[in-house]
mmCIF file of C-alpha atoms and ligand atoms in Angstrom:
data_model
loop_
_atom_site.group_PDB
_atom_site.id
_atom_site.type_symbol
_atom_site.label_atom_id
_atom_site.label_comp_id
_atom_site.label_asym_id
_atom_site.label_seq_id
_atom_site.Cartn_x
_atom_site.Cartn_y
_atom_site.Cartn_z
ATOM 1 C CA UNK A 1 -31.536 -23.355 -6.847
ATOM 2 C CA UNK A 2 -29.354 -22.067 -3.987
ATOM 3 C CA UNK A 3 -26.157 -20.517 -5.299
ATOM 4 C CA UNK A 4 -22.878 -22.357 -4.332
ATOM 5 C CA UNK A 5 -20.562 -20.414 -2.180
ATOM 6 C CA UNK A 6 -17.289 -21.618 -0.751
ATOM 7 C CA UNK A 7 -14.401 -19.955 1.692
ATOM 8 C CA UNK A 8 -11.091 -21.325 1.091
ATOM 9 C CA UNK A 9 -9.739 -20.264 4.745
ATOM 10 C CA UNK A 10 -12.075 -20.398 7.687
ATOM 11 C CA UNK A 11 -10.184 -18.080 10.024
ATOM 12 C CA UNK A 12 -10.588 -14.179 11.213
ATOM 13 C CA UNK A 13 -11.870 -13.361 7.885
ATOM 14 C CA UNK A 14 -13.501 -16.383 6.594
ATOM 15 C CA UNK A 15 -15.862 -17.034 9.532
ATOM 16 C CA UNK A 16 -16.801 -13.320 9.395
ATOM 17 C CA UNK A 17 -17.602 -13.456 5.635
ATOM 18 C CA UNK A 18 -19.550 -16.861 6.325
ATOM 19 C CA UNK A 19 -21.491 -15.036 8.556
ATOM 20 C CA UNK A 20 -22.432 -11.847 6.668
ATOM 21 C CA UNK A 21 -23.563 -14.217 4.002
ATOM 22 C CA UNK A 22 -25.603 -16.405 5.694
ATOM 23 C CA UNK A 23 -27.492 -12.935 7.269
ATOM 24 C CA UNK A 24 -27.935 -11.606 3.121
ATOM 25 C CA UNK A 25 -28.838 -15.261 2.443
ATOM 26 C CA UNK A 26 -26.569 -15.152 -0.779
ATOM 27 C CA UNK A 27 -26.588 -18.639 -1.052
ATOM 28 C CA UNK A 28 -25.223 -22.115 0.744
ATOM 29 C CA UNK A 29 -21.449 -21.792 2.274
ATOM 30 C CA UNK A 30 -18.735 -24.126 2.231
ATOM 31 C CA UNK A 31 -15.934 -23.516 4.621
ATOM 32 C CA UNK A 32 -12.908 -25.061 3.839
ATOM 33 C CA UNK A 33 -9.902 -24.852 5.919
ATOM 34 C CA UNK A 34 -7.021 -27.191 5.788
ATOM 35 C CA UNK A 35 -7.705 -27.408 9.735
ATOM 36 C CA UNK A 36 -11.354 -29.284 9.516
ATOM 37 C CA UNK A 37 -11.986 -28.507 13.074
ATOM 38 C CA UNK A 38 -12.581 -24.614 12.251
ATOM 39 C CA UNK A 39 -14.123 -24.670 9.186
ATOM 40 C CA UNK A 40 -17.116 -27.570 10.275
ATOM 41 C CA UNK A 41 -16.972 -25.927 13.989
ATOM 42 C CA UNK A 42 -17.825 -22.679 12.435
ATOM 43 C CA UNK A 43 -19.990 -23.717 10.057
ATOM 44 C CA UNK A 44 -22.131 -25.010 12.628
ATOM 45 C CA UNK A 45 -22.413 -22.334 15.289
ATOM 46 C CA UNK A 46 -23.138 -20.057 12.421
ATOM 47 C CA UNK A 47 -25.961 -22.786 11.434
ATOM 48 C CA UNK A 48 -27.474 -23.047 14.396
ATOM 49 C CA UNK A 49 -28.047 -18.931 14.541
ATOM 50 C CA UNK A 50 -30.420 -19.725 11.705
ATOM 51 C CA UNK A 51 -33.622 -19.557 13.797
ATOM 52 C CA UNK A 52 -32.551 -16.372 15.465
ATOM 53 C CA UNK A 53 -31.877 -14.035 12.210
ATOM 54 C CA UNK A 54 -34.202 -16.624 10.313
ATOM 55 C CA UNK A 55 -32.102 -17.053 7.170
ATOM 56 C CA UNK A 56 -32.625 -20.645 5.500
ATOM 57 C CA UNK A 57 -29.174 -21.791 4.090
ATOM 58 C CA UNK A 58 -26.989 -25.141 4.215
ATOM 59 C CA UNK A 59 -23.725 -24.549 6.117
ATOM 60 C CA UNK A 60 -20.954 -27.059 6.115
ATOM 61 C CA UNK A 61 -17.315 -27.464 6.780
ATOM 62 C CA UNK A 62 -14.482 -29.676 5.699
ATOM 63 C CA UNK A 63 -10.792 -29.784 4.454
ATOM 64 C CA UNK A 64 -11.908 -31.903 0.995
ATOM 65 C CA UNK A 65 -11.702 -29.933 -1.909
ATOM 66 C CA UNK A 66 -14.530 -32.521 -3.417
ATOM 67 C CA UNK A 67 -16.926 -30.718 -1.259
ATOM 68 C CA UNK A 68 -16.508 -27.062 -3.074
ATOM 69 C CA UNK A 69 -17.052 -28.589 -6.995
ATOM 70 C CA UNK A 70 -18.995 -26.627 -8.978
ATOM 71 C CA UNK A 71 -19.250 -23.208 -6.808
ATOM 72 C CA UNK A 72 -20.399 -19.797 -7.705
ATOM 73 C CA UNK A 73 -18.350 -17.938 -6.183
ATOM 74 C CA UNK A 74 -14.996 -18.384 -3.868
ATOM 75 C CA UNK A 75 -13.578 -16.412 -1.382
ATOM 76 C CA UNK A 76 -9.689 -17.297 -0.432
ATOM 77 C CA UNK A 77 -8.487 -16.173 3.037
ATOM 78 C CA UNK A 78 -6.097 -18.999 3.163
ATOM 79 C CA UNK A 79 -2.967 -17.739 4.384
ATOM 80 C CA UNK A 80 -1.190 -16.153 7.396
ATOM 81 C CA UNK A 81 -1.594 -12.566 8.285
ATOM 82 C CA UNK A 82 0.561 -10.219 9.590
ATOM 83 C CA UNK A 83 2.105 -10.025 13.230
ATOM 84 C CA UNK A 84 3.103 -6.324 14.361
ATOM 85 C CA UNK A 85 5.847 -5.222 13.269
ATOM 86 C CA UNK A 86 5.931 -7.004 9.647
ATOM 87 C CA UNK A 87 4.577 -5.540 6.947
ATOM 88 C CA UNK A 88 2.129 -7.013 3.929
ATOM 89 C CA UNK A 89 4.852 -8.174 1.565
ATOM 90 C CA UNK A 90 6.763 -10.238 4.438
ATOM 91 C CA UNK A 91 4.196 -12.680 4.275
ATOM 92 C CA UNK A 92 5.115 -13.163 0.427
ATOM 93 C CA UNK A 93 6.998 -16.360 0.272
ATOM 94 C CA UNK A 94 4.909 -18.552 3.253
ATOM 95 C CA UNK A 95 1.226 -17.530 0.949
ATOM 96 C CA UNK A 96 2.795 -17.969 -2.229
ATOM 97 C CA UNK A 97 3.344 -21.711 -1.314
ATOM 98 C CA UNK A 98 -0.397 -21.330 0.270
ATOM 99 C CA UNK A 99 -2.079 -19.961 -2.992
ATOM 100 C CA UNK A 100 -0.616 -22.659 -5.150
ATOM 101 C CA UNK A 101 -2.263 -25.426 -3.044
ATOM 102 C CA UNK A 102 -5.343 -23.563 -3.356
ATOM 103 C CA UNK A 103 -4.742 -23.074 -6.465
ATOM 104 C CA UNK A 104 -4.623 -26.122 -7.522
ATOM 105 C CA UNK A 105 -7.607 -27.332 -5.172
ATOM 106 C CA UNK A 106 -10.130 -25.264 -6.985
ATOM 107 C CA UNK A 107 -9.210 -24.820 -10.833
ATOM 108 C CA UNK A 108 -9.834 -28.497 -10.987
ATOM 109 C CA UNK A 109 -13.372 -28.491 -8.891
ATOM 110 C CA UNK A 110 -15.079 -25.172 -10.062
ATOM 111 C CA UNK A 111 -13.634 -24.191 -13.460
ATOM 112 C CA UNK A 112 -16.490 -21.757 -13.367
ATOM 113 C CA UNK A 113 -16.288 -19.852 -10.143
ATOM 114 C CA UNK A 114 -16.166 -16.091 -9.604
ATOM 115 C CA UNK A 115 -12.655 -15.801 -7.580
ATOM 116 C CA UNK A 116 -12.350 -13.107 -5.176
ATOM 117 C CA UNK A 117 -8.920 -13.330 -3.445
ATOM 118 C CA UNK A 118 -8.231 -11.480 0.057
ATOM 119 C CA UNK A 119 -4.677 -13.763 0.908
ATOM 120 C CA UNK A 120 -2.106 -10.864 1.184
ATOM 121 C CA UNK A 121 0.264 -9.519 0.313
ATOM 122 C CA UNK A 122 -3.300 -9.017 -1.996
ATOM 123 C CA UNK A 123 -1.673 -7.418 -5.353
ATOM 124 C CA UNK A 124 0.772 -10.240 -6.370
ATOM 125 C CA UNK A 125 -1.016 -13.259 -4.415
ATOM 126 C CA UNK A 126 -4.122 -12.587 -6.739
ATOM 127 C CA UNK A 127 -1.802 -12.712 -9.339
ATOM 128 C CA UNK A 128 0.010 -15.711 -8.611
ATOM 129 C CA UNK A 129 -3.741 -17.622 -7.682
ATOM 130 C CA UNK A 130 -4.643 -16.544 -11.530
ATOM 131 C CA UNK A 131 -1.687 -17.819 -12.788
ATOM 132 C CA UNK A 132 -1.234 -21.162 -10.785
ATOM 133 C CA UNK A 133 -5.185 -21.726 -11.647
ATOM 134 C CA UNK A 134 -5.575 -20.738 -15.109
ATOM 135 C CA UNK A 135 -8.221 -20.147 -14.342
ATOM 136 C CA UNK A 136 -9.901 -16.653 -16.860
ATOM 137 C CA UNK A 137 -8.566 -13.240 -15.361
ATOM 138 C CA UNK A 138 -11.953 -11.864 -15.544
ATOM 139 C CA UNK A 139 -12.795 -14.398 -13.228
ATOM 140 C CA UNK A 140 -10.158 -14.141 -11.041
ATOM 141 C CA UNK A 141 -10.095 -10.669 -8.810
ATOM 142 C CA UNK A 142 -8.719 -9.042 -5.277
ATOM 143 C CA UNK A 143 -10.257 -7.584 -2.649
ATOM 144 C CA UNK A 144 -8.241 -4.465 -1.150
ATOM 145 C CA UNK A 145 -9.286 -1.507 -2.550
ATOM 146 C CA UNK A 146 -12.815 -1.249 -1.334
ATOM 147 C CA UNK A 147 -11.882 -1.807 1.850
ATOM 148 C CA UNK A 148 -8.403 0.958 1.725
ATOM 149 C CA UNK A 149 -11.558 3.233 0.366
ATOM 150 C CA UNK A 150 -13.760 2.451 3.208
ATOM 151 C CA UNK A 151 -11.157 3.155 5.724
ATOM 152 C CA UNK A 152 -10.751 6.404 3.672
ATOM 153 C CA UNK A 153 -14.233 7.641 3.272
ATOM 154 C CA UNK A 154 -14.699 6.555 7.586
ATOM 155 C CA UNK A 155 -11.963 8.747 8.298
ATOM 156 C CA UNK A 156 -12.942 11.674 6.301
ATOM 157 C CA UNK A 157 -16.350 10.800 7.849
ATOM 158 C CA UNK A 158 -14.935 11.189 11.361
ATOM 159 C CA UNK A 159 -13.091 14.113 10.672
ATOM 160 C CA UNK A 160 -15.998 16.214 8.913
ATOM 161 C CA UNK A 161 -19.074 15.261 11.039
ATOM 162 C CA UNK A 162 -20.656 13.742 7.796
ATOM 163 C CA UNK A 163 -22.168 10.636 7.404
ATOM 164 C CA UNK A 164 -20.180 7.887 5.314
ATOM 165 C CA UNK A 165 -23.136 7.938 3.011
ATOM 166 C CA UNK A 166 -22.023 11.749 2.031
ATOM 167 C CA UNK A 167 -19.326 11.280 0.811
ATOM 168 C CA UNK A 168 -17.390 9.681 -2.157
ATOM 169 C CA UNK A 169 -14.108 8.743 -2.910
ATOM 170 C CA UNK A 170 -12.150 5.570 -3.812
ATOM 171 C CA UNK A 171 -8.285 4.043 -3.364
ATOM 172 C CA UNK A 172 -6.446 2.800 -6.323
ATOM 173 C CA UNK A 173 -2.789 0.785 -6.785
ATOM 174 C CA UNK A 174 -1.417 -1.398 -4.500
ATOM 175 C CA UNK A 175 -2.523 -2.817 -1.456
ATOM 176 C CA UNK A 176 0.744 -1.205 0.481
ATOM 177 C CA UNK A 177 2.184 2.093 1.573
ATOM 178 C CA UNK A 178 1.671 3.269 -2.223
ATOM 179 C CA UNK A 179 -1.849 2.904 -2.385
ATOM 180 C CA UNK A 180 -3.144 6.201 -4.223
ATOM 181 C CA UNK A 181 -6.574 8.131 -2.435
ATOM 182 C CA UNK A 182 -7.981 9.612 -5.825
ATOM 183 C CA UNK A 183 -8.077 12.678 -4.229
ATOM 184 C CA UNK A 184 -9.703 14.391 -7.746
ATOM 185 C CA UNK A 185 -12.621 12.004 -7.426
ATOM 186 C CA UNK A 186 -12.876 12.926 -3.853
ATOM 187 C CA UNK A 187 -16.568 14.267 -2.713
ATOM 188 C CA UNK A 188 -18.030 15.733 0.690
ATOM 189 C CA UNK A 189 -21.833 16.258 0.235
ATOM 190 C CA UNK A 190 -21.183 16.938 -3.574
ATOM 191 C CA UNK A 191 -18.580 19.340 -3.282
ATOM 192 C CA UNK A 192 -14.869 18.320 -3.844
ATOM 193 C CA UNK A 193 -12.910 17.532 -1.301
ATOM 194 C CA UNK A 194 -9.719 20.452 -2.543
ATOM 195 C CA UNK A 195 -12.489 22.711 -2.684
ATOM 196 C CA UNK A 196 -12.720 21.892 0.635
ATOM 197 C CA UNK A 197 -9.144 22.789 1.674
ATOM 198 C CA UNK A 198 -8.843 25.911 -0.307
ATOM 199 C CA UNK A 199 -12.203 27.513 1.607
ATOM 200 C CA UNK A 200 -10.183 26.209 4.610
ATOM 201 C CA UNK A 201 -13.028 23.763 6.300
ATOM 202 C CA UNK A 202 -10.430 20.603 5.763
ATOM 203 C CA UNK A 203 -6.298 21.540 6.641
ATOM 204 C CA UNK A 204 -4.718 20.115 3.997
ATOM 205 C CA UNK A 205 -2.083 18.787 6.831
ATOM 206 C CA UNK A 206 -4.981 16.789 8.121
ATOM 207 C CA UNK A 207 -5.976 15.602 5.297
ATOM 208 C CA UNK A 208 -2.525 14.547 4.669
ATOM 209 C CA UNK A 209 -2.724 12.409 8.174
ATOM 210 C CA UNK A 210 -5.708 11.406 7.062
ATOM 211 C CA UNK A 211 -4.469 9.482 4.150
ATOM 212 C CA UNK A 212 -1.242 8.236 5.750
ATOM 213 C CA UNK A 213 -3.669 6.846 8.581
ATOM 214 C CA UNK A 214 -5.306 4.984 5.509
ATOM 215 C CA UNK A 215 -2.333 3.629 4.329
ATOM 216 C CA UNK A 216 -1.559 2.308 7.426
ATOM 217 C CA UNK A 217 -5.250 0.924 8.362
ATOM 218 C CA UNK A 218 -3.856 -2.744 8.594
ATOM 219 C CA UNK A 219 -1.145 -1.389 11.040
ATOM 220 C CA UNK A 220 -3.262 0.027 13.132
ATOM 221 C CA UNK A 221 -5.344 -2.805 13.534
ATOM 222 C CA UNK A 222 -2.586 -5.452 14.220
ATOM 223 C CA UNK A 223 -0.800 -3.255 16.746
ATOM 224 C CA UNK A 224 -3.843 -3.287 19.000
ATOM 225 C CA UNK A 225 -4.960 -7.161 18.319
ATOM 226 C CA UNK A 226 -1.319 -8.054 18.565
ATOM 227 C CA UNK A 227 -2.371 -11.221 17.349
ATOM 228 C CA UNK A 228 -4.565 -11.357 13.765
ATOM 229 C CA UNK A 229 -5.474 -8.625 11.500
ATOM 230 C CA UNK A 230 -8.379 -6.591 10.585
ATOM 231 C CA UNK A 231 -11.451 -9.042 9.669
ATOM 232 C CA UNK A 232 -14.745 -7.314 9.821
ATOM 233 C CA UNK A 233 -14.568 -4.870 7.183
ATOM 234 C CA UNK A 234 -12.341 -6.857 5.178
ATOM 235 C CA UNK A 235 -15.493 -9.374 4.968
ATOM 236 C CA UNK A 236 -17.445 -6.730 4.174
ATOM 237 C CA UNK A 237 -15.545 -5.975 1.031
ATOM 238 C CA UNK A 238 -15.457 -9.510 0.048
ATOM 239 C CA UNK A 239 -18.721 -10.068 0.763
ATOM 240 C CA UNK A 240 -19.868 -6.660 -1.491
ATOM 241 C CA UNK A 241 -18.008 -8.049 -4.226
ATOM 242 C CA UNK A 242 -19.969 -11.423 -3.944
ATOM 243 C CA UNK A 243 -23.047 -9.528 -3.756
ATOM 244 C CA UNK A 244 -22.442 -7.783 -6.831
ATOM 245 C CA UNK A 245 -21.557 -10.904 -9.177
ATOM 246 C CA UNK A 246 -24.165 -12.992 -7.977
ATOM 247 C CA UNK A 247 -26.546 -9.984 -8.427
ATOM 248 C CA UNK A 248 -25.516 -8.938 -11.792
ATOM 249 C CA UNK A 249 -25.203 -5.172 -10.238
ATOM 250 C CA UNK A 250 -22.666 -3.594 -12.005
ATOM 251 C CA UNK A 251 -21.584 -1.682 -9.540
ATOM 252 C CA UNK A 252 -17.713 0.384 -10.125
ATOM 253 C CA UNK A 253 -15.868 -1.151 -7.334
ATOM 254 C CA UNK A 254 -11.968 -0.407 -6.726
ATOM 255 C CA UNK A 255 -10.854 -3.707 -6.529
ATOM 256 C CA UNK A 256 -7.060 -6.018 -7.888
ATOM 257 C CA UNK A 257 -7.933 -6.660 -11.295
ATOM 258 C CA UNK A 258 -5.497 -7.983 -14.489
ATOM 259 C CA UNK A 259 -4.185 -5.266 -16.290
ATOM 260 C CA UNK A 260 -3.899 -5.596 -20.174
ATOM 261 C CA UNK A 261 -2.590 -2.661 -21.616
ATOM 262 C CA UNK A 262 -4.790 0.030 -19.404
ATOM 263 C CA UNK A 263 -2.944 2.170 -17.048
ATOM 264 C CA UNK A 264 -0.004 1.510 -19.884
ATOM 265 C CA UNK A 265 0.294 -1.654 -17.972
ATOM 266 C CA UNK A 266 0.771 -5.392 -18.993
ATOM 267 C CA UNK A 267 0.558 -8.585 -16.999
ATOM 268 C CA UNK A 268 0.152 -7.219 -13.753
ATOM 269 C CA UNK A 269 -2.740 -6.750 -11.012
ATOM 270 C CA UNK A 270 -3.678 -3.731 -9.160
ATOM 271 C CA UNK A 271 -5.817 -1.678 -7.426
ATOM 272 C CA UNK A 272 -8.496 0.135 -10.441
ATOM 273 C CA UNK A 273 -12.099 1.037 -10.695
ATOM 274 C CA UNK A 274 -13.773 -1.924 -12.147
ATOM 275 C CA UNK A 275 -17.541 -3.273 -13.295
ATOM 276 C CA UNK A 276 -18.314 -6.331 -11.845
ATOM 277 C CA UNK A 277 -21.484 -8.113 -13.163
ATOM 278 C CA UNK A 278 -22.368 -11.431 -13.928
ATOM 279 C CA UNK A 279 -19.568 -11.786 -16.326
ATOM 280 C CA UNK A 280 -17.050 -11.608 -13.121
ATOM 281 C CA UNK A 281 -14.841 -8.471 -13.918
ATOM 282 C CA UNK A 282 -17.008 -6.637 -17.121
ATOM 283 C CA UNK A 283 -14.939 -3.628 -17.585
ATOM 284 C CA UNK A 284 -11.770 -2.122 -16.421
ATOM 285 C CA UNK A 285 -12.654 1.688 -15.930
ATOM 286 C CA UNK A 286 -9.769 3.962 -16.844
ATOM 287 C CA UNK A 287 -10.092 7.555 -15.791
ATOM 288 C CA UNK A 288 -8.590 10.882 -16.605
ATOM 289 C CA UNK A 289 -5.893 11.262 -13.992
ATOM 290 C CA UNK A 290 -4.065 14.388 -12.968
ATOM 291 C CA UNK A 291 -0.377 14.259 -13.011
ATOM 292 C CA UNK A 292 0.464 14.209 -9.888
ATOM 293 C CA UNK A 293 -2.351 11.155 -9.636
ATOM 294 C CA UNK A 294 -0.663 9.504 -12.372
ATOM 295 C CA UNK A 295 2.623 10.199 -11.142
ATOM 296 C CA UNK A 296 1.814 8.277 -7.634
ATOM 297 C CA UNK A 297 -0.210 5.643 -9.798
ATOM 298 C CA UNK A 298 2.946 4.733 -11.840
ATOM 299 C CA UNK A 299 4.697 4.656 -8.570
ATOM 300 C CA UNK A 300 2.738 1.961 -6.923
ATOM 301 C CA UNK A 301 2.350 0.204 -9.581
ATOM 302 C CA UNK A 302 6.384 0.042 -9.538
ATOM 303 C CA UNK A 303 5.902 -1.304 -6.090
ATOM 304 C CA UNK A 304 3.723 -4.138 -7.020
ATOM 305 C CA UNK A 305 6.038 -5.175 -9.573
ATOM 306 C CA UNK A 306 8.880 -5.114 -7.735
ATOM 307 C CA UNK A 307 7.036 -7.532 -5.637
ATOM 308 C CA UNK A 308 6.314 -9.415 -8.411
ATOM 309 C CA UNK A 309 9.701 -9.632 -9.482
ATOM 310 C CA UNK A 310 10.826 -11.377 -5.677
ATOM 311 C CA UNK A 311 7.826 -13.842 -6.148
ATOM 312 C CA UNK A 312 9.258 -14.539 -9.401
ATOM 313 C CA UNK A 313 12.903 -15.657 -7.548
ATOM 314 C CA UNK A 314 10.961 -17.371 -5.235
ATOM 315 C CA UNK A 315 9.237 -19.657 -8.040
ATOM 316 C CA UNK A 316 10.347 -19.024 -11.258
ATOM 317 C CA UNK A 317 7.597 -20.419 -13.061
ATOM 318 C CA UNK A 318 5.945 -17.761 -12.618
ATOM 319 C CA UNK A 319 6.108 -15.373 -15.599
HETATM 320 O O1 TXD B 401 -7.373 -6.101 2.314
HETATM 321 C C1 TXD B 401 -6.878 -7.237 2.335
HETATM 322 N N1 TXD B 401 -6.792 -7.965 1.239
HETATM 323 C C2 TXD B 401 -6.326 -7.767 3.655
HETATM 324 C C3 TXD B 401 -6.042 -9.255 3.601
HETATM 325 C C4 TXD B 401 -7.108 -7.367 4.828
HETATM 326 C C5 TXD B 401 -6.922 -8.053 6.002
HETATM 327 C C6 TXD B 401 -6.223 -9.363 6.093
HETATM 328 N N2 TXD B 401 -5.601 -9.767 4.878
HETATM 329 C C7 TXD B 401 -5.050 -11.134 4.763
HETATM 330 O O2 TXD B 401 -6.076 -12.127 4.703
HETATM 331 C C8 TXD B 401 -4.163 -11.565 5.900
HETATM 332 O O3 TXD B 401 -2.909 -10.915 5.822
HETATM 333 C C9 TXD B 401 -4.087 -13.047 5.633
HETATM 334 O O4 TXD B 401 -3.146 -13.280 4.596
HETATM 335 C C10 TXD B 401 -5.485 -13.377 5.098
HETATM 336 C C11 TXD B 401 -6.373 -14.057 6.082
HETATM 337 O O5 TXD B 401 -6.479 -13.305 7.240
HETATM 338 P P1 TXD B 401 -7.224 -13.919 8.540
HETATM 339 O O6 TXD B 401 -7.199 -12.861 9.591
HETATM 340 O O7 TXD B 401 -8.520 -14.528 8.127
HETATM 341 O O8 TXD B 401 -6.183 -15.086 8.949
HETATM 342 P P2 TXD B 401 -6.483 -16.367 9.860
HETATM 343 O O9 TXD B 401 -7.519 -16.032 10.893
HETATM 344 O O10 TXD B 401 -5.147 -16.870 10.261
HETATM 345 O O11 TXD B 401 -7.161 -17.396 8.839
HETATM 346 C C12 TXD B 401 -6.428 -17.982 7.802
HETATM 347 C C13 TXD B 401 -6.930 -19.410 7.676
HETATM 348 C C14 TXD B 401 -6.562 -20.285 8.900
HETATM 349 O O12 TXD B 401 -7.750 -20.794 9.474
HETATM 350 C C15 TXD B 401 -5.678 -21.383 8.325
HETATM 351 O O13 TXD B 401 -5.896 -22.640 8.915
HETATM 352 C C16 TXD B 401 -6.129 -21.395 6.879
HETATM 353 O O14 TXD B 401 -6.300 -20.021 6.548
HETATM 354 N N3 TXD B 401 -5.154 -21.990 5.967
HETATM 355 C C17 TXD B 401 -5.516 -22.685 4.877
HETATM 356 N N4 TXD B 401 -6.744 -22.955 4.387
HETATM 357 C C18 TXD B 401 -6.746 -23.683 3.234
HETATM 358 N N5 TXD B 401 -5.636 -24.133 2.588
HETATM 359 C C19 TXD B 401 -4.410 -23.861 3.076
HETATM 360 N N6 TXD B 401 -3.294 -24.309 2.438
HETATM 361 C C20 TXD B 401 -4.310 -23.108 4.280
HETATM 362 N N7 TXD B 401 -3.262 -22.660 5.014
HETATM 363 C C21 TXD B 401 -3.795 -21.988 6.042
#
């Protein structure tokens, strides 16, 4: 039996996650979009590939929630993105209102799904989807920090000459300006990446751009499309997190996830190394952090819940 996967948003990012799925044949994809047209549109050109990349999966599209009971595993898109100019958190109050519809769409149809949210701003949307749903927090996660890592780890790739597979490294906090690269856990072909800057093969001022440039990915992106955001490796984080559930991997993945006391934090999402398994999120993994990596840790988690605190005056029920 097929596993049950459904996109709540059929847009930039949802069509490019339906498609990456239905190429790994991870199971049979509803797209749901509150504009039909998209979603079973979609749906169907990505169908009718089938023959060409021979994958054997049913496709559909449609804007009733009826059609998603009982999935899997959901991936929410639903939401605007960012024009240039604005930043993550100004699309706060319009996909708050967004996430409470879907919310409410999907805690009633698949009580049992694996959530992955990607709706920004990421941090305290994933949040406000757990809380609207009810639906468990282990079961409920965001996508942000593999792909902040990825951007990471391509950059450093760029910069070095070595292939992305060389090196390791990972992004932590929020999805914003204060997103932390864990430069301590930070490897080039084994060796670490400050070892690299003291024998003088990395400038530490480039490294410096390096990780600005990181925070700043999204930017980037929206200043050239002018219209939309980065979608293709923002799928392929979702869809790597999909993978990984429905696989039982256990891979550590950075990745939004509830915090209950780790990181001396309470009733808040962020950016952390987590398990995820079949259980949805197994483990939160908390490392040894430096002090200057706990300092800018604490810092953006300060920025998430300060955002947390404006969705609160926005809708005060949420606590
Ligand atoms: O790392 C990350 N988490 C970010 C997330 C990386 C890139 C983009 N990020 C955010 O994802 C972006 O800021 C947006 O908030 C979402 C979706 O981005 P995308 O580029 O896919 O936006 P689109 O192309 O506008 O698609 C959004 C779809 C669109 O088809 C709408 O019709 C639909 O969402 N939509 C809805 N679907 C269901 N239900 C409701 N209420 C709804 N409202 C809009």
């Amino acid at each position: 039996m097929r596993k049950k996967i459904t996109l709540i948003g059929a847009g930039q990012i949802g069509g490019t996650l339906a498609h990456l799925i239905a190429l790994k044949q991870l199971g049979d994809v509803v797209m749901f979009d509150v504009v039909a047209g998209i979603a079973k549109g979609k749906a169907l050109d990505i169908a009718q590939s089938s023959p060409v990349n021979e994958f054997n999966i049913n496709l559909i599209g449609t804007d009733k929630y009826e059609d998603t009971k009982d999935s899997d595993v959901i991936i929410i898109t639903a939401g605007v993105p960012r024009k240039p100019g604005m930043t993550r958190d100004d699309l706060l109050g319009v996909n708050l209102k967004i996430i409470k519809q879907v919310a409410d769409g999907i805690s009633k149809t698949s009580p049992n799904a694996f959530v992955i949210c990607i709706t920004n701003p990421l941090d305290v949307i994933v949040m406000a989807l757990q809380k609207y749903s009810g639906l468990p927090k282990n079961k409920v996660v965001g996508m942000a920090g593999i792909l902040d890592s990825s951007r990471f780890i391509y950059f450093l790739s760029q910069e070095l000459n070595v292939p992305v597979q060389k090196i390791k490294s990972f992004v932590l906090g929020g999805h914003g300006d204060s997103m932390v690269a864990m430069l301590d856990f930070t490897e080039i072909e084994g060796k670490k990446i400050n070892q690299l800057v003291s024998e003088g093969k990395l400038k530490k001022e480039k490294l410096n751009a390096i990780i600005e440039r990181t925070k700043k990915g999204g930017a980037e992106i929206v200043k050239f499309l002018e219209k939309g955001s980065a979608f293709y490796a923002p799928a392929a984080s979702g869809v790597e997190m999909a993978e990984c559930y429905l696989k039982d991997l256990k891979k550590q993945l950075p990745c939004a996830a509830y915090l209950n006391g780790q990181y001396n934090t309470e009733n808040l999402y962020a950016g952390v190394p987590v398990i995820i398994g079949a259980g949805g999120v197994e483990k939160v993994v908390e490392l040894n952090l430096s002090e200057q990596e706990k300092k800018d840790f604490e810092n953006s988690i300060k920025a998430v819940q300060e955002l947390f605190e404006a969705a609160k005056k926005i809708d005060p029920s949420l606590k």
